[in-house]
XYZ file of C-alpha atoms in Angstrom:
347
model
C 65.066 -26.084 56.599
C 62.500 -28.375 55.426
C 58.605 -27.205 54.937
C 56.966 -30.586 56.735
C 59.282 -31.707 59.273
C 58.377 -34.773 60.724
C 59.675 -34.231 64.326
C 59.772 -30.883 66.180
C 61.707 -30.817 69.250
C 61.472 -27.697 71.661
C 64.108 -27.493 74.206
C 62.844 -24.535 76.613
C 65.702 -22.420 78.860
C 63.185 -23.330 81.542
C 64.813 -19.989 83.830
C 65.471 -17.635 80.867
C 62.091 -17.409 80.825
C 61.234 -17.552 84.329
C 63.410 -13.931 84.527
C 61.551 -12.989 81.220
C 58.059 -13.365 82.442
C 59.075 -12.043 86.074
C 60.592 -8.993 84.971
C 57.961 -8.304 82.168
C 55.368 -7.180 85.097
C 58.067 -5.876 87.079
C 56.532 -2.262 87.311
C 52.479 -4.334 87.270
C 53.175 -7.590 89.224
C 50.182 -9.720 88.726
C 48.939 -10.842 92.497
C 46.325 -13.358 93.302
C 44.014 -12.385 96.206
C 46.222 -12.870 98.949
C 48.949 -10.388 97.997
C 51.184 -13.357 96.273
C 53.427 -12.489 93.182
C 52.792 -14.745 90.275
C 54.076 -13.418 87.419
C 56.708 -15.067 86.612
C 54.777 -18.129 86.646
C 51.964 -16.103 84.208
C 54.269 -15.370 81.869
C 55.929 -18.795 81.444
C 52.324 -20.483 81.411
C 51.561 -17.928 78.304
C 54.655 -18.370 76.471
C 54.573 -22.172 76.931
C 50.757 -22.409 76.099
C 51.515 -20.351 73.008
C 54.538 -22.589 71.607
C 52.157 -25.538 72.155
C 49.246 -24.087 70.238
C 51.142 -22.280 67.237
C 54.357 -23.912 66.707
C 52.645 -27.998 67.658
C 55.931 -29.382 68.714
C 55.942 -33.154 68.820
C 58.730 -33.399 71.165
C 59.679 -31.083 74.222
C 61.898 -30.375 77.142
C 62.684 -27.900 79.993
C 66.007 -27.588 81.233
C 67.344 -25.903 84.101
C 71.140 -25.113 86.088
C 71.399 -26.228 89.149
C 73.049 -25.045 92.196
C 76.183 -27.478 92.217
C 79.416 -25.219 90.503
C 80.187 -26.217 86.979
C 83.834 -27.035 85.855
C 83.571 -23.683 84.386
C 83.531 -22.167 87.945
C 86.388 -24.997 88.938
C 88.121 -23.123 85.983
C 87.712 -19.588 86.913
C 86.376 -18.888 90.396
C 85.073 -15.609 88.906
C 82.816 -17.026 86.548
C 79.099 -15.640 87.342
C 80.620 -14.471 90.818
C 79.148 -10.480 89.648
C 75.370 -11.749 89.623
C 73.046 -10.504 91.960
C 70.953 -13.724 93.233
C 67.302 -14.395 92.511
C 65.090 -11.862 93.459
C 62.837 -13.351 96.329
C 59.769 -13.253 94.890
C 60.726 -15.072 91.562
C 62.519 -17.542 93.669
C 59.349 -18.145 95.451
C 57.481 -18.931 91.916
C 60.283 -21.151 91.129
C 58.197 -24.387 92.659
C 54.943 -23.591 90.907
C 56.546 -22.872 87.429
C 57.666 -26.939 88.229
C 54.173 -28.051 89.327
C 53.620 -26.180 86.291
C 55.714 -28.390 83.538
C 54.782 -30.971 85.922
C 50.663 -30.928 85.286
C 51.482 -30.044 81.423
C 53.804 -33.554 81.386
C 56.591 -32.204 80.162
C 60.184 -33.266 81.452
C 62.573 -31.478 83.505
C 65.771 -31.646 82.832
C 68.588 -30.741 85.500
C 72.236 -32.296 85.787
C 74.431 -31.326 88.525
C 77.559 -30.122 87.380
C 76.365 -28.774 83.963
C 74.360 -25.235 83.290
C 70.925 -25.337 81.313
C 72.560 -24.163 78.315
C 74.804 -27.386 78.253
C 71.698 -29.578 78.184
C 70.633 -27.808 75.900
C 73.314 -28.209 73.475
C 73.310 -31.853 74.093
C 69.753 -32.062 73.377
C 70.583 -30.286 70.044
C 73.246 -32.449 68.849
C 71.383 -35.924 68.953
C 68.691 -34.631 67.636
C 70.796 -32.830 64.508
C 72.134 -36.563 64.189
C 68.441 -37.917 63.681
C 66.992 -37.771 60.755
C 63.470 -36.389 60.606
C 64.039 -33.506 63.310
C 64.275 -29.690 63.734
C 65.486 -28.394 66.893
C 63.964 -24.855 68.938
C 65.865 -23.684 71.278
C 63.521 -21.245 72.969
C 65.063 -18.395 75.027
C 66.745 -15.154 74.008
C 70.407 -16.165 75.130
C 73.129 -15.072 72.409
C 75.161 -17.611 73.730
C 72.945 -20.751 72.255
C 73.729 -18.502 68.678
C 77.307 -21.149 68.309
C 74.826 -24.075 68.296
C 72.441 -23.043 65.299
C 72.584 -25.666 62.396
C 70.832 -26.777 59.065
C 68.060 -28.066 61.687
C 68.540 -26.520 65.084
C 67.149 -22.650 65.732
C 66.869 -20.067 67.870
C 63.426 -19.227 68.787
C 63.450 -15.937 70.594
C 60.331 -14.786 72.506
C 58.869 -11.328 71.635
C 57.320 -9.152 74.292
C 53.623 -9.683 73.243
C 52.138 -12.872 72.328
C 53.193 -14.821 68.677
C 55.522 -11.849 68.192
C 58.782 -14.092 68.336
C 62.091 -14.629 65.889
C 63.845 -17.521 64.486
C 67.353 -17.339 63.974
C 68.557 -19.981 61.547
C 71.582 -20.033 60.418
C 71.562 -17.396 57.817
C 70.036 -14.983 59.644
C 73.053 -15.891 62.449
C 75.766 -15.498 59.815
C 74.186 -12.262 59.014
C 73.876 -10.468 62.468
C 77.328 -11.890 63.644
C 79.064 -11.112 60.017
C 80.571 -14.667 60.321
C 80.753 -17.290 58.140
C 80.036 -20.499 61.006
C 77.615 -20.801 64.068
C 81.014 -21.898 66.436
C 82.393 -18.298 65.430
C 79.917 -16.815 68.179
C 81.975 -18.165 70.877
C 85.256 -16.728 69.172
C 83.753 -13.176 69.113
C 82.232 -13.762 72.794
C 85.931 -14.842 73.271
C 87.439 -11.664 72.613
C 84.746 -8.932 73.741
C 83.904 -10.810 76.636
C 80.426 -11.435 78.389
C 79.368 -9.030 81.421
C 76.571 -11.346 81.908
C 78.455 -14.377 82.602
C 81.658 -12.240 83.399
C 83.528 -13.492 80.793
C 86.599 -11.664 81.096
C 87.269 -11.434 77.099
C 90.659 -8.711 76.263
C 90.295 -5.530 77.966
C 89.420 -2.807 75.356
C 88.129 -5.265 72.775
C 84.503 -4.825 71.889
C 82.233 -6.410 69.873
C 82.778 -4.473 66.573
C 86.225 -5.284 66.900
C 85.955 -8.981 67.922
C 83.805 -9.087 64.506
C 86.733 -7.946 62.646
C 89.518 -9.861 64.314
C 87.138 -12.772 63.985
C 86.716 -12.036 60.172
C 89.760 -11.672 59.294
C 91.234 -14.410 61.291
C 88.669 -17.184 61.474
C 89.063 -18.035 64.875
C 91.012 -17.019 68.162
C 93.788 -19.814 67.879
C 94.244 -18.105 64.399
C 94.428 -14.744 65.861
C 96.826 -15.913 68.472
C 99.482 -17.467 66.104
C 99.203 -14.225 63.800
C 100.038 -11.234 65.816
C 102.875 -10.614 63.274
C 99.948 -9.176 61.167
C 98.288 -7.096 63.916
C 99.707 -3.051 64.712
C 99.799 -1.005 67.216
C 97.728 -0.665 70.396
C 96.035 -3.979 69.304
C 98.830 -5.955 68.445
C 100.059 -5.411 72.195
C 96.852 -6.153 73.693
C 96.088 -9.353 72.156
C 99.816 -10.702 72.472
C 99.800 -9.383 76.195
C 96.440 -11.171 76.708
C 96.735 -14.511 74.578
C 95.757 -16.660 77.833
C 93.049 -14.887 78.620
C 91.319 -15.238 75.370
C 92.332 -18.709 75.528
C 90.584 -19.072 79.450
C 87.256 -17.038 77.783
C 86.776 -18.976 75.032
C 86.918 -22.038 77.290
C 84.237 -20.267 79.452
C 81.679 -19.420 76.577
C 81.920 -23.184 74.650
C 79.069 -25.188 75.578
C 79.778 -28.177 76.931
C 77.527 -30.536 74.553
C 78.695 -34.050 76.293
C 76.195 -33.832 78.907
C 75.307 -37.502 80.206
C 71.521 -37.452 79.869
C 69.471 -39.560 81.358
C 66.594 -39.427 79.051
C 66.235 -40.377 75.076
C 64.612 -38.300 72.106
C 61.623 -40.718 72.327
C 61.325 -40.027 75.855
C 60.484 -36.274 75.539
C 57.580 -36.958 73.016
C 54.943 -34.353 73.900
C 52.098 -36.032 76.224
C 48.503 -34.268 76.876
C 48.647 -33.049 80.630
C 46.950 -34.208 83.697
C 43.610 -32.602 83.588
C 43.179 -32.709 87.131
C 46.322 -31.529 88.704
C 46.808 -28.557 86.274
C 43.316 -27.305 86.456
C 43.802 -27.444 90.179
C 46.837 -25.789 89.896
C 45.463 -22.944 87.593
C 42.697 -22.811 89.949
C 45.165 -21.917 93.507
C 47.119 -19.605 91.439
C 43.773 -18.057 90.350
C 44.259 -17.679 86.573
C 40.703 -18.114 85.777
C 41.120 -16.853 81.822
C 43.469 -19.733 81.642
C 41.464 -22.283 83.109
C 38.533 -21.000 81.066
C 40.847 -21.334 77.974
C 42.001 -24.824 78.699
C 38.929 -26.070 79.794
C 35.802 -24.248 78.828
C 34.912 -22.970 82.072
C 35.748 -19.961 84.151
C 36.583 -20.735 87.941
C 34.754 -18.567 90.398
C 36.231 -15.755 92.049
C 38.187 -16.411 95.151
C 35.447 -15.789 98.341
C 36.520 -12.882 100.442
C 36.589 -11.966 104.128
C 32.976 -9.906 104.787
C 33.775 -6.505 104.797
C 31.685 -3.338 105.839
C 29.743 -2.063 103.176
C 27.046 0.421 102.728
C 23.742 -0.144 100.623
C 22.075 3.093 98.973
C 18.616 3.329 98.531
C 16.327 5.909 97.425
C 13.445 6.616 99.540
C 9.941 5.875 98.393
C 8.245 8.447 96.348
C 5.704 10.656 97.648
C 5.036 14.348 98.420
C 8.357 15.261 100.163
C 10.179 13.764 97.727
C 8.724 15.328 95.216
C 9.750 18.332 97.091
C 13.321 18.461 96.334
C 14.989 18.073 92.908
C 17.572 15.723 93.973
C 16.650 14.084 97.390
C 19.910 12.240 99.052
C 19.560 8.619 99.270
C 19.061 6.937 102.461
C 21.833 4.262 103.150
C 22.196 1.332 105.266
C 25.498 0.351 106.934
C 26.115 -3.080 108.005
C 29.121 -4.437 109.827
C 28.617 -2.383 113.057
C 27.959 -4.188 116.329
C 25.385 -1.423 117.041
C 21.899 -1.877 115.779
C 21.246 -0.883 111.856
C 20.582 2.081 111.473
C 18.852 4.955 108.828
C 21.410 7.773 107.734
C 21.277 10.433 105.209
C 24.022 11.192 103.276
C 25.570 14.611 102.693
C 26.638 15.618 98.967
C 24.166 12.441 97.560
C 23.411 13.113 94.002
Protein backbone atom coordinates (compact mmCIF):
# COMPACT_ATOMS: atom_id res chain seq x y z
CA UNK A 1 0.00 0.00 0.00
CA UNK A 2 1.64 2.97 -1.31
CA UNK A 3 1.45 6.58 0.61
CA UNK A 4 0.69 8.80 -2.83
CA UNK A 5 -1.19 6.70 -5.09
CA UNK A 6 -1.67 8.14 -8.25
CA UNK A 7 -5.16 6.72 -9.13
CA UNK A 8 -7.96 5.97 -6.63
CA UNK A 9 -10.74 4.01 -7.89
CA UNK A 10 -14.02 3.62 -5.73
CA UNK A 11 -16.30 0.96 -6.81
CA UNK A 12 -19.60 1.61 -4.61
CA UNK A 13 -22.18 -1.63 -3.87
CA UNK A 14 -24.61 0.97 -5.14
CA UNK A 15 -27.71 -1.29 -3.05
CA UNK A 16 -25.59 -2.33 -0.02
CA UNK A 17 -25.87 0.95 0.79
CA UNK A 18 -29.21 1.76 -0.32
CA UNK A 19 -30.37 -1.06 2.61
CA UNK A 20 -27.67 0.64 4.87
CA UNK A 21 -28.97 4.12 4.74
CA UNK A 22 -32.75 2.82 4.62
CA UNK A 23 -32.55 0.78 7.55
CA UNK A 24 -30.31 3.27 9.55
CA UNK A 25 -33.62 5.56 10.10
CA UNK A 26 -35.71 2.64 10.21
CA UNK A 27 -37.17 3.46 13.77
CA UNK A 28 -36.79 7.83 12.56
CA UNK A 29 -37.56 7.73 8.78
CA UNK A 30 -36.64 11.08 7.47
CA UNK A 31 -39.95 12.46 5.43
CA UNK A 32 -40.12 15.49 3.28
CA UNK A 33 -43.34 17.53 3.66
CA UNK A 34 -45.63 15.42 1.94
CA UNK A 35 -45.30 12.29 4.08
CA UNK A 36 -42.57 10.67 1.49
CA UNK A 37 -39.75 8.35 2.90
CA UNK A 38 -36.34 9.44 1.84
CA UNK A 39 -33.96 7.97 3.78
CA UNK A 40 -32.48 5.71 2.04
CA UNK A 41 -31.70 8.18 -0.48
CA UNK A 42 -30.23 10.60 2.68
CA UNK A 43 -28.08 8.23 3.71
CA UNK A 44 -26.48 7.25 0.37
CA UNK A 45 -26.19 11.11 -0.56
CA UNK A 46 -24.10 11.42 2.95
CA UNK A 47 -22.00 8.49 2.59
CA UNK A 48 -21.25 9.28 -1.08
CA UNK A 49 -20.67 13.08 -0.37
CA UNK A 50 -18.33 12.00 2.41
CA UNK A 51 -16.08 9.47 0.25
CA UNK A 52 -15.85 12.35 -2.26
CA UNK A 53 -14.71 14.97 0.22
CA UNK A 54 -12.29 12.81 2.53
CA UNK A 55 -11.04 9.96 0.63
CA UNK A 56 -10.79 12.40 -3.18
CA UNK A 57 -11.11 9.42 -5.38
CA UNK A 58 -10.02 10.12 -8.93
CA UNK A 59 -11.96 7.39 -10.40
CA UNK A 60 -15.51 5.98 -9.39
CA UNK A 61 -18.34 3.63 -10.06
CA UNK A 62 -21.75 2.35 -8.81
CA UNK A 63 -22.78 -0.99 -9.49
CA UNK A 64 -25.92 -2.66 -9.08
CA UNK A 65 -27.77 -6.57 -9.64
CA UNK A 66 -30.30 -6.66 -11.71
CA UNK A 67 -33.44 -8.54 -11.88
CA UNK A 68 -32.46 -11.16 -14.69
CA UNK A 69 -31.31 -14.74 -12.60
CA UNK A 70 -27.60 -15.26 -12.53
CA UNK A 71 -26.01 -18.67 -13.56
CA UNK A 72 -25.69 -19.02 -9.92
CA UNK A 73 -29.54 -19.32 -9.65
CA UNK A 74 -29.38 -21.60 -13.10
CA UNK A 75 -27.04 -23.62 -10.71
CA UNK A 76 -29.06 -23.89 -7.64
CA UNK A 77 -32.68 -22.76 -7.88
CA UNK A 78 -32.39 -22.08 -4.12
CA UNK A 79 -29.88 -19.56 -4.29
CA UNK A 80 -31.34 -16.18 -2.61
CA UNK A 81 -34.89 -17.95 -2.91
CA UNK A 82 -35.14 -17.23 1.44
CA UNK A 83 -35.00 -13.29 0.92
CA UNK A 84 -37.77 -11.27 1.73
CA UNK A 85 -38.12 -8.63 -1.31
CA UNK A 86 -37.50 -4.91 -1.07
CA UNK A 87 -39.35 -3.22 1.37
CA UNK A 88 -41.77 -0.77 -0.55
CA UNK A 89 -40.66 2.24 0.54
CA UNK A 90 -36.87 1.69 -0.25
CA UNK A 91 -37.96 0.37 -3.54
CA UNK A 92 -39.69 3.57 -4.12
CA UNK A 93 -36.24 5.60 -3.39
CA UNK A 94 -34.59 3.28 -5.69
CA UNK A 95 -35.18 5.91 -8.84
CA UNK A 96 -34.01 8.98 -6.97
CA UNK A 97 -30.82 7.32 -5.45
CA UNK A 98 -30.22 6.98 -9.69
CA UNK A 99 -31.17 10.60 -10.47
CA UNK A 100 -28.92 10.84 -7.66
CA UNK A 101 -25.47 9.23 -9.19
CA UNK A 102 -26.99 10.60 -12.20
CA UNK A 103 -26.70 14.65 -11.24
CA UNK A 104 -23.26 13.73 -9.32
CA UNK A 105 -21.95 12.11 -12.98
CA UNK A 106 -21.01 9.14 -11.81
CA UNK A 107 -21.64 5.79 -13.84
CA UNK A 108 -23.96 3.08 -13.25
CA UNK A 109 -23.04 -0.02 -13.74
CA UNK A 110 -25.64 -2.99 -14.25
CA UNK A 111 -25.15 -6.29 -16.42
CA UNK A 112 -27.89 -8.67 -16.78
CA UNK A 113 -26.95 -11.95 -15.84
CA UNK A 114 -24.23 -10.98 -13.27
CA UNK A 115 -24.85 -9.67 -9.42
CA UNK A 116 -23.20 -6.25 -8.28
CA UNK A 117 -20.61 -8.03 -6.50
CA UNK A 118 -19.37 -9.63 -9.87
CA UNK A 119 -18.85 -6.16 -11.35
CA UNK A 120 -17.32 -5.42 -8.78
CA UNK A 121 -14.70 -7.94 -8.84
CA UNK A 122 -14.14 -7.26 -12.43
CA UNK A 123 -13.66 -3.72 -11.78
CA UNK A 124 -11.00 -4.82 -9.20
CA UNK A 125 -9.00 -7.01 -11.29
CA UNK A 126 -8.14 -4.53 -14.23
CA UNK A 127 -7.50 -2.11 -12.14
CA UNK A 128 -4.95 -4.47 -9.82
CA UNK A 129 -3.38 -5.08 -13.42
CA UNK A 130 -2.74 -1.19 -13.88
CA UNK A 131 -0.13 0.25 -12.55
CA UNK A 132 -0.68 3.45 -10.60
CA UNK A 133 -4.10 2.31 -8.89
CA UNK A 134 -5.68 1.35 -5.52
CA UNK A 135 -8.99 -0.12 -5.54
CA UNK A 136 -12.15 0.68 -2.64
CA UNK A 137 -14.59 -1.44 -2.63
CA UNK A 138 -17.13 0.37 -0.50
CA UNK A 139 -19.86 -1.71 1.22
CA UNK A 140 -19.78 -3.95 4.28
CA UNK A 141 -20.26 -7.37 2.34
CA UNK A 142 -17.83 -10.21 3.76
CA UNK A 143 -18.13 -11.75 0.62
CA UNK A 144 -15.91 -8.96 -1.44
CA UNK A 145 -13.17 -10.11 1.66
CA UNK A 146 -11.73 -13.12 -1.30
CA UNK A 147 -10.98 -10.13 -3.59
CA UNK A 148 -8.65 -7.94 -1.25
CA UNK A 149 -5.06 -7.54 -2.78
CA UNK A 150 -1.69 -5.57 -2.44
CA UNK A 151 -3.97 -2.64 -4.00
CA UNK A 152 -7.64 -3.45 -3.74
CA UNK A 153 -9.57 -2.82 -0.11
CA UNK A 154 -12.42 -3.06 1.66
CA UNK A 155 -13.81 0.15 2.74
CA UNK A 156 -16.55 -0.52 5.22
CA UNK A 157 -18.95 2.30 6.22
CA UNK A 158 -19.32 3.10 9.97
CA UNK A 159 -22.63 4.17 11.41
CA UNK A 160 -21.74 7.92 11.89
CA UNK A 161 -19.99 9.99 9.48
CA UNK A 162 -15.84 9.37 8.66
CA UNK A 163 -16.14 6.53 11.17
CA UNK A 164 -15.33 3.75 8.47
CA UNK A 165 -12.61 0.63 8.19
CA UNK A 166 -10.24 -0.52 5.64
CA UNK A 167 -9.56 -4.00 5.37
CA UNK A 168 -6.34 -4.65 3.48
CA UNK A 169 -5.03 -7.59 3.27
CA UNK A 170 -3.40 -8.03 6.57
CA UNK A 171 -6.00 -7.01 8.49
CA UNK A 172 -8.15 -9.84 6.22
CA UNK A 173 -5.58 -12.54 6.96
CA UNK A 174 -5.95 -11.59 10.50
CA UNK A 175 -9.80 -11.67 11.12
CA UNK A 176 -10.22 -14.81 8.81
CA UNK A 177 -6.90 -16.61 10.40
CA UNK A 178 -5.96 -17.43 6.74
CA UNK A 179 -3.06 -17.08 4.96
CA UNK A 180 -4.82 -15.81 1.18
CA UNK A 181 -7.80 -13.42 0.33
CA UNK A 182 -9.45 -16.59 -2.04
CA UNK A 183 -9.52 -18.61 1.40
CA UNK A 184 -12.77 -16.49 2.32
CA UNK A 185 -14.75 -18.30 -0.16
CA UNK A 186 -13.35 -21.77 1.16
CA UNK A 187 -14.52 -20.96 4.74
CA UNK A 188 -17.93 -19.41 3.28
CA UNK A 189 -17.77 -22.84 1.47
CA UNK A 190 -18.03 -24.91 4.38
CA UNK A 191 -20.15 -22.80 7.03
CA UNK A 192 -22.37 -21.66 4.50
CA UNK A 193 -24.09 -18.15 3.95
CA UNK A 194 -27.79 -17.61 5.40
CA UNK A 195 -27.73 -14.43 3.57
CA UNK A 196 -27.30 -15.72 0.20
CA UNK A 197 -28.49 -19.28 1.38
CA UNK A 198 -25.49 -20.84 0.73
CA UNK A 199 -26.12 -24.21 1.80
CA UNK A 200 -22.36 -24.85 3.18
CA UNK A 201 -22.18 -28.68 5.40
CA UNK A 202 -24.81 -28.95 7.87
CA UNK A 203 -23.26 -28.56 11.40
CA UNK A 204 -20.14 -26.79 10.17
CA UNK A 205 -19.71 -23.30 11.49
CA UNK A 206 -17.47 -20.75 11.06
CA UNK A 207 -14.91 -21.60 13.83
CA UNK A 208 -14.71 -24.84 12.37
CA UNK A 209 -14.54 -23.89 8.65
CA UNK A 210 -11.43 -21.71 10.02
CA UNK A 211 -9.81 -24.78 11.17
CA UNK A 212 -10.59 -27.17 8.37
CA UNK A 213 -9.54 -24.28 6.18
CA UNK A 214 -6.19 -23.95 8.17
CA UNK A 215 -5.25 -27.00 8.26
CA UNK A 216 -6.17 -27.96 4.81
CA UNK A 217 -5.66 -24.92 2.62
CA UNK A 218 -8.59 -25.20 0.66
CA UNK A 219 -11.87 -27.35 0.21
CA UNK A 220 -10.53 -29.55 -2.78
CA UNK A 221 -7.73 -30.27 -0.15
CA UNK A 222 -10.16 -31.10 2.48
CA UNK A 223 -12.09 -33.27 0.13
CA UNK A 224 -9.16 -35.55 -1.02
CA UNK A 225 -8.02 -35.86 2.79
CA UNK A 226 -10.80 -37.27 4.78
CA UNK A 227 -8.38 -40.13 5.69
CA UNK A 228 -7.05 -37.50 8.21
CA UNK A 229 -10.43 -36.30 9.55
CA UNK A 230 -12.35 -38.47 12.81
CA UNK A 231 -15.35 -38.98 13.89
CA UNK A 232 -18.62 -37.05 13.55
CA UNK A 233 -16.68 -34.75 11.11
CA UNK A 234 -15.04 -37.11 9.06
CA UNK A 235 -18.67 -38.48 8.14
CA UNK A 236 -20.09 -35.21 7.53
CA UNK A 237 -17.69 -33.83 5.18
CA UNK A 238 -17.29 -37.25 3.17
CA UNK A 239 -21.23 -37.53 3.21
CA UNK A 240 -21.40 -33.90 1.96
CA UNK A 241 -18.31 -33.53 -0.51
CA UNK A 242 -20.79 -32.21 -3.39
CA UNK A 243 -22.29 -29.90 -1.53
CA UNK A 244 -19.23 -28.09 -0.51
CA UNK A 245 -18.22 -28.43 -3.96
CA UNK A 246 -21.95 -26.70 -5.26
CA UNK A 247 -21.25 -23.79 -2.25
CA UNK A 248 -18.08 -22.92 -3.09
CA UNK A 249 -19.24 -22.51 -6.69
CA UNK A 250 -22.04 -20.25 -5.27
CA UNK A 251 -19.78 -17.85 -3.11
CA UNK A 252 -16.75 -17.35 -6.04
CA UNK A 253 -17.22 -14.19 -7.71
CA UNK A 254 -17.51 -14.34 -11.05
CA UNK A 255 -14.68 -11.66 -12.09
CA UNK A 256 -15.14 -12.17 -16.12
CA UNK A 257 -17.87 -9.79 -16.32
CA UNK A 258 -18.01 -8.25 -20.00
CA UNK A 259 -17.99 -4.53 -19.19
CA UNK A 260 -18.89 -2.14 -21.28
CA UNK A 261 -16.96 0.69 -19.91
CA UNK A 262 -12.92 1.28 -19.45
CA UNK A 263 -10.88 2.52 -16.28
CA UNK A 264 -10.55 5.91 -18.09
CA UNK A 265 -14.13 6.02 -18.53
CA UNK A 266 -15.07 6.15 -14.79
CA UNK A 267 -12.68 9.16 -14.11
CA UNK A 268 -14.53 11.25 -11.51
CA UNK A 269 -16.42 14.33 -13.32
CA UNK A 270 -17.85 17.52 -11.27
CA UNK A 271 -21.78 17.09 -11.37
CA UNK A 272 -24.44 18.93 -13.14
CA UNK A 273 -25.09 21.91 -11.03
CA UNK A 274 -28.44 22.31 -12.19
CA UNK A 275 -30.07 18.97 -12.15
CA UNK A 276 -28.66 17.97 -8.68
CA UNK A 277 -29.49 21.16 -6.97
CA UNK A 278 -32.93 20.66 -8.38
CA UNK A 279 -32.96 17.37 -7.28
CA UNK A 280 -31.77 18.22 -3.65
CA UNK A 281 -34.25 20.88 -3.81
CA UNK A 282 -37.71 18.23 -4.55
CA UNK A 283 -36.34 15.91 -2.07
CA UNK A 284 -36.04 18.92 0.30
CA UNK A 285 -32.55 18.43 1.79
CA UNK A 286 -31.92 22.01 2.26
CA UNK A 287 -28.54 21.42 4.63
CA UNK A 288 -27.29 19.66 1.60
CA UNK A 289 -28.03 22.09 -0.90
CA UNK A 290 -26.71 24.75 1.46
CA UNK A 291 -23.51 22.59 1.75
CA UNK A 292 -23.02 22.10 -1.94
CA UNK A 293 -23.89 25.33 -2.92
CA UNK A 294 -23.78 28.08 -0.37
CA UNK A 295 -27.32 28.66 -0.07
CA UNK A 296 -30.17 27.25 1.92
CA UNK A 297 -33.45 26.52 -0.17
CA UNK A 298 -36.59 27.87 1.38
CA UNK A 299 -38.93 25.87 3.21
CA UNK A 300 -41.51 24.03 1.26
CA UNK A 301 -44.93 26.56 1.29
CA UNK A 302 -47.75 24.93 3.13
CA UNK A 303 -51.52 24.63 2.79
CA UNK A 304 -53.06 27.79 5.12
CA UNK A 305 -54.08 26.36 8.14
CA UNK A 306 -56.21 27.80 11.12
CA UNK A 307 -54.23 29.51 13.50
CA UNK A 308 -54.79 31.70 16.42
CA UNK A 309 -52.86 35.08 17.15
CA UNK A 310 -52.44 36.13 20.98
CA UNK A 311 -52.35 39.49 21.94
CA UNK A 312 -52.28 41.27 25.10
CA UNK A 313 -54.71 43.93 25.57
CA UNK A 314 -53.66 47.53 25.86
CA UNK A 315 -52.65 48.74 29.21
CA UNK A 316 -54.76 50.80 31.29
CA UNK A 317 -56.70 50.75 34.59
CA UNK A 318 -58.39 47.29 34.30
CA UNK A 319 -55.48 45.82 33.38
CA UNK A 320 -53.70 46.99 35.89
CA UNK A 321 -56.34 45.39 37.91
CA UNK A 322 -55.40 41.87 37.65
CA UNK A 323 -51.92 40.36 38.11
CA UNK A 324 -52.00 38.25 35.13
CA UNK A 325 -54.79 39.41 32.66
CA UNK A 326 -55.54 36.53 29.84
CA UNK A 327 -54.64 37.55 26.46
CA UNK A 328 -57.17 38.32 23.96
CA UNK A 329 -56.78 36.09 20.77
CA UNK A 330 -57.83 36.25 17.29
CA UNK A 331 -58.86 33.17 15.27
CA UNK A 332 -58.75 33.19 11.63
CA UNK A 333 -59.83 30.47 9.25
CA UNK A 334 -63.57 30.53 10.21
CA UNK A 335 -66.15 31.47 7.60
CA UNK A 336 -67.88 33.47 10.39
CA UNK A 337 -66.80 37.00 10.98
CA UNK A 338 -63.45 37.51 13.28
CA UNK A 339 -64.06 37.61 16.27
CA UNK A 340 -62.59 38.80 20.10
CA UNK A 341 -62.25 35.78 22.63
CA UNK A 342 -60.70 35.44 25.94
CA UNK A 343 -58.91 32.63 26.80
CA UNK A 344 -59.31 30.48 29.90
CA UNK A 345 -56.02 29.29 31.85
CA UNK A 346 -53.88 32.34 29.77
CA UNK A 347 -50.78 33.00 31.67
Amino acid sequence: MTDSPSKRLFILDGMALAYRAHFAFFSNPIRNSKGVNTSAVYGFANTLLGILEHERPTHIAACFDTSAPTARHKLYPAYKANRESMPEELSDQMPLIFRLLEAMNIPILRYEGYEADDTIGTLARIADGTEGFQTYMVSQDKDLGQLISSTCFLWKPGKRGNDHEVIDLAKLKEQWGIERADQVVDILALMGDSSDNIPGLPGVGEKTAKLLIGEFGSVENLLSNTDKLKGKRKQIVEENGDMATLSKQLATIDRNVPLTVTLPELVKREPSPEELQALLQELEFRSMQAKLFGKKAPEPRKAPSRQTICLLPPPGRNSLRRRNPPPLCREYGRTVRDKWIYLRNAI
